[in-house]
Amino acid sequence: MGRKITVAVSTLNQWALDFEGNLARILQSILEAKDMGASYRSGPELEVSGYSCEDHFREPDTYLHSWEVLLEIIMSPLCENMLIDVGMPVMHRNVAYNCRVIFLNRKILLIRPKMAMCDSGDYRESRWFTAWTKAFQTEDHFLPRMISQHTGQDVVPFGDAVIATKDTCIGYEICEELWTIKSKHIDMSLSGVEIMVNGSASYWELRKSHILSDLIRTASFKAGGAYLYSNLRGCDGQRMYFQGCSNIAVNGEIVARGKQFSLQDVEVTLATIDLEQIRSYRVSQRSRCLMSDSAPSYPRITCDFEMSTHNDIFKIASTPIQWPLYSAEEEIALGPACWLWDYLRRSGQGGFFLPLSGGVDSSSSATIVHSMCRLIFQAVQAGDAQVLHDVRKILADQEYTPTKPADLCNRLLVTCFMGSVNSSIETKQRACSLANQLGSHHIDINIDTAINALLGIFISKTALTPLFRSQGGCARQNLALQNIQSRIRMVLAYIFAQLMLWVRNRPGGLLVLGSANVDESLRGYFTKYDCSSADINPIGGISKTDLWKFLNYAKDQFNLPILESIIDAPPTAELEPLQDGQLIQTDEEDMGMTYAELNKYGRLRKQSCCGPYSMFCELVATWKSDLSPAEVADKVKHFFRCYAINRHKMTVLTPAVHAESYSPDDNRFDHRPFLYRANWSWQFKAIDNEVEKLQPFYTPCSTNIRPSSEDILLSHGDTTQRTSHTDSKHSSPLSSPSMDVPGASTAAPITTTSALVGTGSGSLGSLPKKSSGYAKVHVNVLGKIKDRTGIPV
């Protein structure tokens, strides 16, 4: 009695405008699906051209080459007797559409355009494509002559229709249509569609992986039927990492699922579906049957094809599966590592160069590269010929086969400790020990000669010698002397990156890796064009809180015991002279806010869309047990002043893999000005008015107790954090709140530059607790900041 069909979804690592490579991967997925017994194959969104072509979608070439690739696919013998759909851009009546093209035995059955554009997050689809709004309608699409000559078709249906085979009915959604309030799979289900197919390009964000599977399960549970979801994987030329996770769900249960993080370019996920189970499931839902009776009908494109066979009674339908979700630290170990691998092998460079300070940020970047090497080694051990080919191409050694991750890391990663007279012995030792445990090729240099040479030019011209604060200099002198150290490190990083492979008798150059985290960027707690100005940044979308958790995870998982001392080290930029060999500079004092506070500000600003006034209102309630409304107001004002005068730095932010939903990256994700009125006069007046109203009603609940980080952070799950050392980064002169202000204390600077994420009183596992989530020591900071004109704000 059974009517069982075998279907396949494809996870492909496509590359924008790589038509030759994209074609090869599509054909490979079709071949694998056929060999595994599938009668239907689906692929990800815009798999022919690559998803991230962006403004290339306005070029006629992109559409021409997409049709050329499609013709190669249609005419391939691999595609015979298999129903196939592929994703590509199509121009219909001089309008660009994001489409699925469904074909069988060298005949195009339907071109189905996307009906809901995605314009949130990193997506801007409406810039290039138009949504098809003619529901339940099709039009004639005139095919290019190159296609007509081989298919014998002049026109094909274009629009909102479904495919009817001899044994079932298939309908289509494209990516965003699954997420919309009025998803098309509901109407398709009520119209008798039993298999819903979705080609998608969904990118990875921390802690968001479950959402995709939940949506797919819910769609098939509510509508009944099978849901086939194909997704892209990898870096296709942009900041996003497409997360794979192709799924097949039946009646509310996931029965097949592809990997989320993998170096595999082509992955085919298969499931056998019993159509009778779908029909029984639906007919048992009486309310659904009543709604279906009055539902509108889809145009059906019939095809003489049977997806099931007469001996399918011997097939066993796929059963529900369970899979573990990755923790945040596991995602950090895998997602950015896979993104780095794609970037490296497609950039034509020979590896990475990383300034390694021995702090949390640069150590995280180095550890992610080590994780990448572990993934490469595992793939080679598993017999992935493509990965081995790419490794040999990068290393220019056709005989090389990695024997262990550390050996590969030695060939792909050069780390460099750039010490100065202000660097502590402990920091240098941590950097050296970490490099040894990772396996990187490590060098140790001193930058004092270069610093003194540049200062000598200034002194010879002005006859003035700038001094650090501890030597009697003002805040401007102190900051300039810090900035020069970081910028020299950037210059040295690039000369070493360009020449280190020459030194090691290998061709090519190295990509410079950055190590500024997402909170650091939000606060502007780094110098423009310093060592954070790199080619790419694996941690630029990750918060300091999550980096601590990641290093604690990597310490045990990767057997890197030195990370324990890196996590425990005090957060400092090490840009000011030591006193008796001891540090006098701390990041939280520099920033004028704690790490926990900064994390909270970032999430409220971006995720909750809070301006100064609404953020104040939110935090008055959140922090009412510990801070007065006036104190909360001071903190909020300080953050927004610092944010405003440093926002211009986002225009030169190093490209980083997108990972965090409160990223301040202004390339696309965070569209806000980079020039602000720094005193926010109207907004701050609204806060002051509210403080006056609230003050009579404020009763302190405590005077000395500081809440933990978990209480302060607008966090995810069990997120905790601890104080740690950060890289040597600081504010540039024109954007630092730590200017020379009459009457301002020189012993406790408000800000310079360093790290910017917050530390709290939480802990990582069994680690001891550190500083509190926030402290009143930072509340009286207003009036000490000058804008770029030197006027106090």
mmCIF file of N, CA, C and O in Angstrom, residues 100-134:
data_model
loop_
_atom_site.group_PDB
_atom_site.id
_atom_site.type_symbol
_atom_site.label_atom_id
_atom_site.label_comp_id
_atom_site.label_asym_id
_atom_site.label_seq_id
_atom_site.Cartn_x
_atom_site.Cartn_y
_atom_site.Cartn_z
ATOM 1 N N ARG A 100 13.502 29.818 -8.252
ATOM 2 C CA ARG A 100 13.781 28.394 -8.369
ATOM 3 C C ARG A 100 13.365 27.968 -9.777
ATOM 4 O O ARG A 100 12.296 28.359 -10.264
ATOM 5 N N VAL A 101 14.223 27.195 -10.424
ATOM 6 C CA VAL A 101 13.917 26.666 -11.754
ATOM 7 C C VAL A 101 13.793 25.147 -11.628
ATOM 8 O O VAL A 101 14.748 24.472 -11.229
ATOM 9 N N ILE A 102 12.613 24.641 -11.940
ATOM 10 C CA ILE A 102 12.331 23.209 -11.792
ATOM 11 C C ILE A 102 12.307 22.576 -13.187
ATOM 12 O O ILE A 102 11.640 23.087 -14.096
ATOM 13 N N PHE A 103 13.031 21.471 -13.349
ATOM 14 C CA PHE A 103 13.086 20.841 -14.659
ATOM 15 C C PHE A 103 13.144 19.321 -14.518
ATOM 16 O O PHE A 103 13.493 18.775 -13.467
ATOM 17 N N LEU A 104 12.788 18.650 -15.605
ATOM 18 C CA LEU A 104 12.778 17.190 -15.667
ATOM 19 C C LEU A 104 13.088 16.767 -17.091
ATOM 20 O O LEU A 104 12.431 17.217 -18.043
ATOM 21 N N ASN A 105 14.092 15.929 -17.237
ATOM 22 C CA ASN A 105 14.445 15.375 -18.542
ATOM 23 C C ASN A 105 14.516 16.440 -19.634
ATOM 24 O O ASN A 105 13.852 16.364 -20.656
ATOM 25 N N ARG A 106 15.339 17.464 -19.361
ATOM 26 C CA ARG A 106 15.659 18.514 -20.323
ATOM 27 C C ARG A 106 14.459 19.384 -20.712
ATOM 28 O O ARG A 106 14.438 19.995 -21.777
ATOM 29 N N LYS A 107 13.487 19.457 -19.822
ATOM 30 C CA LYS A 107 12.348 20.342 -20.009
ATOM 31 C C LYS A 107 12.145 21.158 -18.725
ATOM 32 O O LYS A 107 12.083 20.597 -17.626
ATOM 33 N N ILE A 108 12.061 22.470 -18.887
ATOM 34 C CA ILE A 108 11.782 23.326 -17.737
ATOM 35 C C ILE A 108 10.289 23.280 -17.456
ATOM 36 O O ILE A 108 9.465 23.552 -18.348
ATOM 37 N N LEU A 109 9.931 22.942 -16.239
ATOM 38 C CA LEU A 109 8.518 22.826 -15.866
ATOM 39 C C LEU A 109 7.963 24.127 -15.314
ATOM 40 O O LEU A 109 6.810 24.478 -15.573
ATOM 41 N N LEU A 110 8.770 24.849 -14.522
ATOM 42 C CA LEU A 110 8.274 26.037 -13.830
ATOM 43 C C LEU A 110 9.443 26.899 -13.380
ATOM 44 O O LEU A 110 10.484 26.374 -12.975
ATOM 45 N N ILE A 111 9.275 28.207 -13.461
ATOM 46 C CA ILE A 111 10.188 29.152 -12.815
ATOM 47 C C ILE A 111 9.394 29.831 -11.706
ATOM 48 O O ILE A 111 8.419 30.540 -11.968
ATOM 49 N N ARG A 112 9.797 29.572 -10.482
ATOM 50 C CA ARG A 112 9.033 30.060 -9.337
ATOM 51 C C ARG A 112 9.806 31.198 -8.667
ATOM 52 O O ARG A 112 10.862 31.001 -8.070
ATOM 53 N N PRO A 113 9.332 32.454 -8.749
ATOM 54 C CA PRO A 113 10.033 33.599 -8.153
ATOM 55 C C PRO A 113 9.762 33.718 -6.658
ATOM 56 O O PRO A 113 8.723 33.285 -6.155
ATOM 57 N N LYS A 114 10.704 34.324 -5.974
ATOM 58 C CA LYS A 114 10.569 34.547 -4.531
ATOM 59 C C LYS A 114 9.492 35.587 -4.261
ATOM 60 O O LYS A 114 9.429 36.623 -4.947
ATOM 61 N N MET A 115 8.676 35.344 -3.243
ATOM 62 C CA MET A 115 7.522 36.197 -2.990
ATOM 63 C C MET A 115 7.656 37.064 -1.737
ATOM 64 O O MET A 115 6.747 37.842 -1.436
ATOM 65 N N ALA A 116 8.750 36.935 -1.040
ATOM 66 C CA ALA A 116 8.994 37.784 0.147
ATOM 67 C C ALA A 116 10.488 38.050 0.240
ATOM 68 O O ALA A 116 11.272 37.123 0.428
ATOM 69 N N MET A 117 10.874 39.297 0.094
ATOM 70 C CA MET A 117 12.288 39.656 0.175
ATOM 71 C C MET A 117 12.730 39.787 1.629
ATOM 72 O O MET A 117 11.946 40.176 2.501
ATOM 73 N N CYS A 118 13.987 39.501 1.886
ATOM 74 C CA CYS A 118 14.562 39.661 3.220
ATOM 75 C C CYS A 118 15.441 40.912 3.223
ATOM 76 O O CYS A 118 16.400 41.005 2.447
ATOM 77 N N ASP A 119 15.115 41.845 4.091
ATOM 78 C CA ASP A 119 15.863 43.099 4.185
ATOM 79 C C ASP A 119 16.280 43.397 5.620
ATOM 80 O O ASP A 119 16.533 44.548 5.973
ATOM 81 N N SER A 120 16.359 42.393 6.448
ATOM 82 C CA SER A 120 16.765 42.583 7.839
ATOM 83 C C SER A 120 18.141 41.980 8.061
ATOM 84 O O SER A 120 18.646 41.209 7.240
ATOM 85 N N GLY A 121 18.751 42.344 9.199
ATOM 86 C CA GLY A 121 20.080 41.821 9.493
ATOM 87 C C GLY A 121 21.071 42.212 8.420
ATOM 88 O O GLY A 121 21.218 43.382 8.067
ATOM 89 N N ASP A 122 21.779 41.228 7.876
ATOM 90 C CA ASP A 122 22.754 41.482 6.824
ATOM 91 C C ASP A 122 22.151 41.381 5.431
ATOM 92 O O ASP A 122 22.881 41.484 4.441
ATOM 93 N N TYR A 123 20.873 41.175 5.320
ATOM 94 C CA TYR A 123 20.236 40.998 4.016
ATOM 95 C C TYR A 123 19.725 42.329 3.469
ATOM 96 O O TYR A 123 19.187 43.155 4.208
ATOM 97 N N ARG A 124 19.862 42.509 2.147
ATOM 98 C CA ARG A 124 19.336 43.686 1.466
ATOM 99 C C ARG A 124 18.787 43.261 0.095
ATOM 100 O O ARG A 124 19.129 43.825 -0.932
ATOM 101 N N GLU A 125 17.934 42.256 0.088
ATOM 102 C CA GLU A 125 17.510 41.654 -1.186
ATOM 103 C C GLU A 125 16.707 42.610 -2.068
ATOM 104 O O GLU A 125 16.768 42.527 -3.298
ATOM 105 N N SER A 126 15.962 43.507 -1.452
ATOM 106 C CA SER A 126 15.141 44.415 -2.254
ATOM 107 C C SER A 126 15.972 45.406 -3.051
ATOM 108 O O SER A 126 15.451 46.084 -3.936
ATOM 109 N N ARG A 127 17.236 45.503 -2.759
ATOM 110 C CA ARG A 127 18.118 46.352 -3.563
ATOM 111 C C ARG A 127 18.313 45.759 -4.956
ATOM 112 O O ARG A 127 18.578 46.494 -5.920
ATOM 113 N N TRP A 128 18.202 44.428 -5.050
ATOM 114 C CA TRP A 128 18.493 43.769 -6.326
ATOM 115 C C TRP A 128 17.297 43.036 -6.928
ATOM 116 O O TRP A 128 17.208 42.895 -8.131
ATOM 117 N N PHE A 129 16.393 42.555 -6.078
ATOM 118 C CA PHE A 129 15.288 41.747 -6.574
ATOM 119 C C PHE A 129 13.944 42.349 -6.181
ATOM 120 O O PHE A 129 13.847 43.124 -5.230
ATOM 121 N N THR A 130 12.930 41.947 -6.923
ATOM 122 C CA THR A 130 11.559 42.359 -6.644
ATOM 123 C C THR A 130 10.757 41.129 -6.227
ATOM 124 O O THR A 130 10.925 40.053 -6.802
ATOM 125 N N ALA A 131 9.897 41.296 -5.237
ATOM 126 C CA ALA A 131 9.057 40.189 -4.788
ATOM 127 C C ALA A 131 7.909 39.966 -5.776
ATOM 128 O O ALA A 131 7.298 40.921 -6.262
ATOM 129 N N TRP A 132 7.632 38.721 -6.081
ATOM 130 C CA TRP A 132 6.486 38.364 -6.925
ATOM 131 C C TRP A 132 5.232 38.445 -6.060
ATOM 132 O O TRP A 132 5.124 37.770 -5.039
ATOM 133 N N THR A 133 4.288 39.281 -6.435
ATOM 134 C CA THR A 133 3.109 39.530 -5.611
ATOM 135 C C THR A 133 1.824 38.967 -6.196
ATOM 136 O O THR A 133 0.761 39.104 -5.587
ATOM 137 N N LYS A 134 1.912 38.308 -7.337
ATOM 138 C CA LYS A 134 0.708 37.769 -7.982
ATOM 139 C C LYS A 134 0.471 36.342 -7.492
ATOM 140 O O LYS A 134 0.859 35.371 -8.134
#
